[in-house]
PDB file of C-alpha atoms in Angstrom:
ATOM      1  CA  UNK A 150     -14.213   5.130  13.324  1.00 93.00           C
ATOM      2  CA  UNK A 151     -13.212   2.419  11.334  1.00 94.00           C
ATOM      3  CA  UNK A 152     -13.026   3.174   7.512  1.00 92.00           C
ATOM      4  CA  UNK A 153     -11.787  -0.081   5.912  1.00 92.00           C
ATOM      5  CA  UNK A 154      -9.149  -2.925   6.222  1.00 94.00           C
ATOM      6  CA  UNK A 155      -5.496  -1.279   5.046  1.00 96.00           C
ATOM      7  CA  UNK A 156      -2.651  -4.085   5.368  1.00 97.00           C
ATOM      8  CA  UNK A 157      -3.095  -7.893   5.929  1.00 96.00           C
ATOM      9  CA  UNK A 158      -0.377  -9.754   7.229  1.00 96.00           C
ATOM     10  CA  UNK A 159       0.714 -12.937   5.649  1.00 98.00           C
ATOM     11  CA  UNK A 160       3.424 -15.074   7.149  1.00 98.00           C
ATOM     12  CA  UNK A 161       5.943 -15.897   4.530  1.00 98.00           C
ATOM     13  CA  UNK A 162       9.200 -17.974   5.492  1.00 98.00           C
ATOM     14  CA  UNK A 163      11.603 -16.363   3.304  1.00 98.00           C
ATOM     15  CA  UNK A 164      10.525 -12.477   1.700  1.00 98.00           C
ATOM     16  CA  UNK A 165      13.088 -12.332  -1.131  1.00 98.00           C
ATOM     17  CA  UNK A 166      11.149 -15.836  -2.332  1.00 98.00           C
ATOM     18  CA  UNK A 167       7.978 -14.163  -0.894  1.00 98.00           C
ATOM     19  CA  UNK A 168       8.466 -10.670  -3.185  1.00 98.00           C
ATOM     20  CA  UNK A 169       9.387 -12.715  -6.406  1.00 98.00           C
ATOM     21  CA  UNK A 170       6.214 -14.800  -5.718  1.00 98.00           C
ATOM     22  CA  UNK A 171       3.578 -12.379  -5.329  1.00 98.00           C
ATOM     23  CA  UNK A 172       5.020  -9.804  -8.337  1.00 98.00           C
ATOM     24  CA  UNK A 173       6.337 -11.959 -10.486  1.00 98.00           C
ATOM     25  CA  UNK A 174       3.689 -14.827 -10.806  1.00 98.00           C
ATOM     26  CA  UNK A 175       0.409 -13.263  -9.459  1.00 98.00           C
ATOM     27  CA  UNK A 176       1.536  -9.774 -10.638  1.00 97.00           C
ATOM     28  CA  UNK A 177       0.931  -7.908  -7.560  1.00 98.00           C
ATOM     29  CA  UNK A 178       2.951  -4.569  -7.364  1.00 98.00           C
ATOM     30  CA  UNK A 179       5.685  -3.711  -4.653  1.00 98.00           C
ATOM     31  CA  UNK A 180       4.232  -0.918  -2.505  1.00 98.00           C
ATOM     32  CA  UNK A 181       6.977  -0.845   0.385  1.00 97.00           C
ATOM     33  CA  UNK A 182      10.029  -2.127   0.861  1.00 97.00           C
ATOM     34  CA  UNK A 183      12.266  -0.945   3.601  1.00 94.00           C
ATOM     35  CA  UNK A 184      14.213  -2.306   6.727  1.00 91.00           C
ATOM     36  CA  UNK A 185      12.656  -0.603  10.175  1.00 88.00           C
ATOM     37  CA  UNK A 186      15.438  -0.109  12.945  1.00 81.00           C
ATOM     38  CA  UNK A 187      18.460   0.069  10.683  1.00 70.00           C
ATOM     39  CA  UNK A 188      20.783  -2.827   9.944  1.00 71.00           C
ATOM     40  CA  UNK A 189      19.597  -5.909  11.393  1.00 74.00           C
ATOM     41  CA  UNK A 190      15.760  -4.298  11.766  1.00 80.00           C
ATOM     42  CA  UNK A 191      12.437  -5.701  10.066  1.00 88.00           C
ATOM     43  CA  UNK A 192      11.768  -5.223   6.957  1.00 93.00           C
ATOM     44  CA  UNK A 193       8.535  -3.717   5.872  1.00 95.00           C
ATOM     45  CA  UNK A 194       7.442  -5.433   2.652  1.00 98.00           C
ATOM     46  CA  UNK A 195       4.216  -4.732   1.214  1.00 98.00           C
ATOM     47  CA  UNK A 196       2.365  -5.390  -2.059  1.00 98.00           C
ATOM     48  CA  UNK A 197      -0.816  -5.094  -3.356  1.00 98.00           C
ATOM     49  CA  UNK A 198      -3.111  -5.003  -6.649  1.00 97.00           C
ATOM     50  CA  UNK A 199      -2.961  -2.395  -8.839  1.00 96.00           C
ATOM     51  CA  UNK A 200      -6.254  -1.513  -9.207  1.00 94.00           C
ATOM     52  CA  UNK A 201      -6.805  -1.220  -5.143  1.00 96.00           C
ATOM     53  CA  UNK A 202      -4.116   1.375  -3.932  1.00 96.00           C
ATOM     54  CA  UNK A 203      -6.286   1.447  -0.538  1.00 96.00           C
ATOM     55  CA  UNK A 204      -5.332  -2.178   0.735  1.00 96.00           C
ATOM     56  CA  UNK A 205      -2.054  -4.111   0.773  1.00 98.00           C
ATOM     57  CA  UNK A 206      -0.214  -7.070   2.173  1.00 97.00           C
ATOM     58  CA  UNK A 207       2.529  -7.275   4.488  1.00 97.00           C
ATOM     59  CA  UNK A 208       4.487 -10.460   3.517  1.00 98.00           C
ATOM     60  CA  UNK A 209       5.880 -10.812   7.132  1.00 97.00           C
ATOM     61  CA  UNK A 210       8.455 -13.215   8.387  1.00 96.00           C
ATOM     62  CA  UNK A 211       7.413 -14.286  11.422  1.00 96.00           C
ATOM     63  CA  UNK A 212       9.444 -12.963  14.487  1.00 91.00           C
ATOM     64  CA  UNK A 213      10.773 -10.306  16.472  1.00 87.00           C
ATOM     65  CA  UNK A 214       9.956  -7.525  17.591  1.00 85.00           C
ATOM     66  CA  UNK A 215       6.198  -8.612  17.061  1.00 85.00           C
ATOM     67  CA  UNK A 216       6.461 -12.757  18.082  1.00 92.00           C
ATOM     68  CA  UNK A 217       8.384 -14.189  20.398  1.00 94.00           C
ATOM     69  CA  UNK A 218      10.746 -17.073  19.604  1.00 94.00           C
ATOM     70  CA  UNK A 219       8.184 -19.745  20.446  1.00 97.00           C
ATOM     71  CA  UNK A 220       5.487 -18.516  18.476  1.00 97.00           C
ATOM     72  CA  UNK A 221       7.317 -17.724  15.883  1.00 96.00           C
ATOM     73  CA  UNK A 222       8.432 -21.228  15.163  1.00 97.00           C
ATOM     74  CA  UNK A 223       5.115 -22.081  15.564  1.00 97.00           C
ATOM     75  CA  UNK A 224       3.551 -19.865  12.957  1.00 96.00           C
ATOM     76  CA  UNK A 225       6.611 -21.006  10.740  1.00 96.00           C
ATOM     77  CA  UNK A 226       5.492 -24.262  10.797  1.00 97.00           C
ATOM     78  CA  UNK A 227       1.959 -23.587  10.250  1.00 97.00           C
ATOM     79  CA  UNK A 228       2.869 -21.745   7.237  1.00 96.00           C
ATOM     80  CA  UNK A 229       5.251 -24.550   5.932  1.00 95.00           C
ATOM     81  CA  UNK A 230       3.033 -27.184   6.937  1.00 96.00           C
ATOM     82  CA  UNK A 231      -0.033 -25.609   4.639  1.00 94.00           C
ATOM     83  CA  UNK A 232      -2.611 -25.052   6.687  1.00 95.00           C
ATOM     84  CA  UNK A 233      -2.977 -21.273   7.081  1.00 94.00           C
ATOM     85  CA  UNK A 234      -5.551 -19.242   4.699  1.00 93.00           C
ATOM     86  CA  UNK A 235      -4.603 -16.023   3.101  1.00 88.00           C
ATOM     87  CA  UNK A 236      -7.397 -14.993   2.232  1.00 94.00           C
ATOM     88  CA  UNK A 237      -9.464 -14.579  -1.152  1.00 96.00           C
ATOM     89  CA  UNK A 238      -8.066 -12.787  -4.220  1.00 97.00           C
ATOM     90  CA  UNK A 239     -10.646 -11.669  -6.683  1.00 96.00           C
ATOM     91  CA  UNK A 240     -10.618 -12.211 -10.301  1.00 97.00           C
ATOM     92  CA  UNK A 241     -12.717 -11.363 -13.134  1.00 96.00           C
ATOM     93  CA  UNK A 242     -11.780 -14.156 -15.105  1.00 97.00           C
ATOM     94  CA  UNK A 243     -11.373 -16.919 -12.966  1.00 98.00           C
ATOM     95  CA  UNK A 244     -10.346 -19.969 -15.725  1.00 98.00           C
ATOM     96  CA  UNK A 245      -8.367 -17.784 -17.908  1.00 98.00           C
ATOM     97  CA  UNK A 246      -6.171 -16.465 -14.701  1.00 98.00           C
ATOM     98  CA  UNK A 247      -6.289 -19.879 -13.675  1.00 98.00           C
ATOM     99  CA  UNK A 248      -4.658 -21.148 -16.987  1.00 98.00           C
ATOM    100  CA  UNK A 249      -2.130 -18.094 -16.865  1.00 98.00           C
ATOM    101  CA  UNK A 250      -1.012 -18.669 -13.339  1.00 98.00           C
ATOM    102  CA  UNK A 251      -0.284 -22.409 -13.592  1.00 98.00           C
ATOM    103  CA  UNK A 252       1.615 -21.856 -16.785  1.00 97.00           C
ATOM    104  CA  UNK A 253       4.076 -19.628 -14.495  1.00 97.00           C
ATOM    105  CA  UNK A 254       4.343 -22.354 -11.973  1.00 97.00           C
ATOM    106  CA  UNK A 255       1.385 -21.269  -9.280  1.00 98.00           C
ATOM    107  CA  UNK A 256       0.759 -24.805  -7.330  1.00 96.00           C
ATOM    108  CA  UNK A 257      -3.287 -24.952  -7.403  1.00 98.00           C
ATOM    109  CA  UNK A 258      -4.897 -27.317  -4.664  1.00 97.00           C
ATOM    110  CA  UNK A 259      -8.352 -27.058  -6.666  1.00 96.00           C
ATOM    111  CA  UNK A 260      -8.870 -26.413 -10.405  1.00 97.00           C
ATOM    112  CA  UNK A 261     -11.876 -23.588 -11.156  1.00 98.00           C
ATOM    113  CA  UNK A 262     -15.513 -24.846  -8.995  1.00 96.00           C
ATOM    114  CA  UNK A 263     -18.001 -23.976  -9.087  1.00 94.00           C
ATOM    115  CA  UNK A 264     -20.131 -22.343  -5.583  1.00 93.00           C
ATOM    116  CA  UNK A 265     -22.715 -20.416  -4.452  1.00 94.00           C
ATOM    117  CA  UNK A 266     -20.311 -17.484  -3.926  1.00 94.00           C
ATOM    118  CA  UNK A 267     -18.965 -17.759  -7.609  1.00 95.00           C
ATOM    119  CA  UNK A 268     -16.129 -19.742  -9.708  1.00 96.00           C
ATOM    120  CA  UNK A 269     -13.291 -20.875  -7.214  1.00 97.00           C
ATOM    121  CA  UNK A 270      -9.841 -22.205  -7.534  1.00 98.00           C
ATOM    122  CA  UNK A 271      -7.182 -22.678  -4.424  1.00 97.00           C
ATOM    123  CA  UNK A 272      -4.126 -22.131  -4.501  1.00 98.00           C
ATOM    124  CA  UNK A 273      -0.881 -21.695  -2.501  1.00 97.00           C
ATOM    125  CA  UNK A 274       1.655 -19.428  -2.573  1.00 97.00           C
ATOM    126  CA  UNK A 275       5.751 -20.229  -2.048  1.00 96.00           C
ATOM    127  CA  UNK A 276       5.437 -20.264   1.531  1.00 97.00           C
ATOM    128  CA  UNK A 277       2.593 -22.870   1.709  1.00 97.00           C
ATOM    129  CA  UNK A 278      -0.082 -20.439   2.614  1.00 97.00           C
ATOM    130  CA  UNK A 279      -3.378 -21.131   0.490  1.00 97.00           C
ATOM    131  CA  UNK A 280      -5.582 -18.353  -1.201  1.00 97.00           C
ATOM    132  CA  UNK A 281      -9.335 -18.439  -2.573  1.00 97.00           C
ATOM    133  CA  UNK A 282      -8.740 -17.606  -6.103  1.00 97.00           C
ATOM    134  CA  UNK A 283     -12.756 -16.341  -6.690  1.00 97.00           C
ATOM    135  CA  UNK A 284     -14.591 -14.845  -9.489  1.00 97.00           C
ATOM    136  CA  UNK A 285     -17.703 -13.736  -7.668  1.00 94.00           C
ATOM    137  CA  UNK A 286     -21.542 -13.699  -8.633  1.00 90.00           C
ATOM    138  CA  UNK A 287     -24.053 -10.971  -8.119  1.00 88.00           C
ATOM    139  CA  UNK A 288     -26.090 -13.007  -5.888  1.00 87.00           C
ATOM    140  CA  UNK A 289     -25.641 -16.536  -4.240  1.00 84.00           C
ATOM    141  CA  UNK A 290     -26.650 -19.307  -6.230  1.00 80.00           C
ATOM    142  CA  UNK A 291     -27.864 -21.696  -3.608  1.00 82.00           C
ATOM    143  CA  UNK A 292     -28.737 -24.784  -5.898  1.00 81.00           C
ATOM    144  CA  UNK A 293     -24.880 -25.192  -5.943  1.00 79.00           C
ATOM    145  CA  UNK A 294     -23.255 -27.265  -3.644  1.00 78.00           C
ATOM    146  CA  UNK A 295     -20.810 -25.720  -0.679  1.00 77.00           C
ATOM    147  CA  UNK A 296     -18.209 -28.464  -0.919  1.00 72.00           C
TER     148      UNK A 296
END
């Protein structure tokens, strides 16, 4: 049965760009990084957080063999055009990360909120995907607003 998510999959448009990006300025650590298929294959390029070994992200350019040409020009311009999600990163400290991460360049959409769910800040990364940036309550607050 199913134990857990492992890998996530987010389209980047370039991975060198993508690797400096997600290690560099949100401090994520390289797990993999290998081409598949010998020269000319896809490379395998994987991060994740330090503290959670279990899960990682594939920073995935999108095409062969998984996409064919059409859809992977459409995903590319998805991903450059902003409008895919990544996902939500955790913090503990949501406005002190936030102040960190701008200083080394991080574009934010949204500047610290706060929700139901917690203290949240969007941002996006090099590609033009967007991330949650949340630090979480114990329990939902519902006299705060959703928007």
């Amino acid at each position: 049965m199913i134990k857990g998510l492992a890998i996530a999959t987010v389209w980047v448009l370039d991975q060198d760009r993508a690797k400096e990006f997600y290690t560099e300025k949100l401090g994520l650590e390289v797990r993999t990084d290998m081409t598949i298929g010998g020269d000319g294959g896809m490379r395998w390029l994987t991060v994740g957080a330090k503290d959670q070994p279990d899960v990682s992200l594939t920073l995935m350019v999108p095409g062969p063999p998984g996409l064919d040409p059409e859809s992977a020009e459409a995903i590319r311009t998805l991903v450059a055009k902003g409008v895919i999600g990544g996902g939500v990163l955790r913090t503990d400290d949501v406005h002190g990360d936030y102040a960190a991460l701008r200083a080394k360049g991080v574009e934010f959409l949204q500047e610290p909120q706060e929700r139901p769910y917690g203290t949240e800040a969007l941002f996006r990364d090099d590609s033009g995907n967007w991330f949650s940036f949340t630090q979480e309550n114990q329990e939902l607050d519902l006299d705060k607003s959703w928007s």
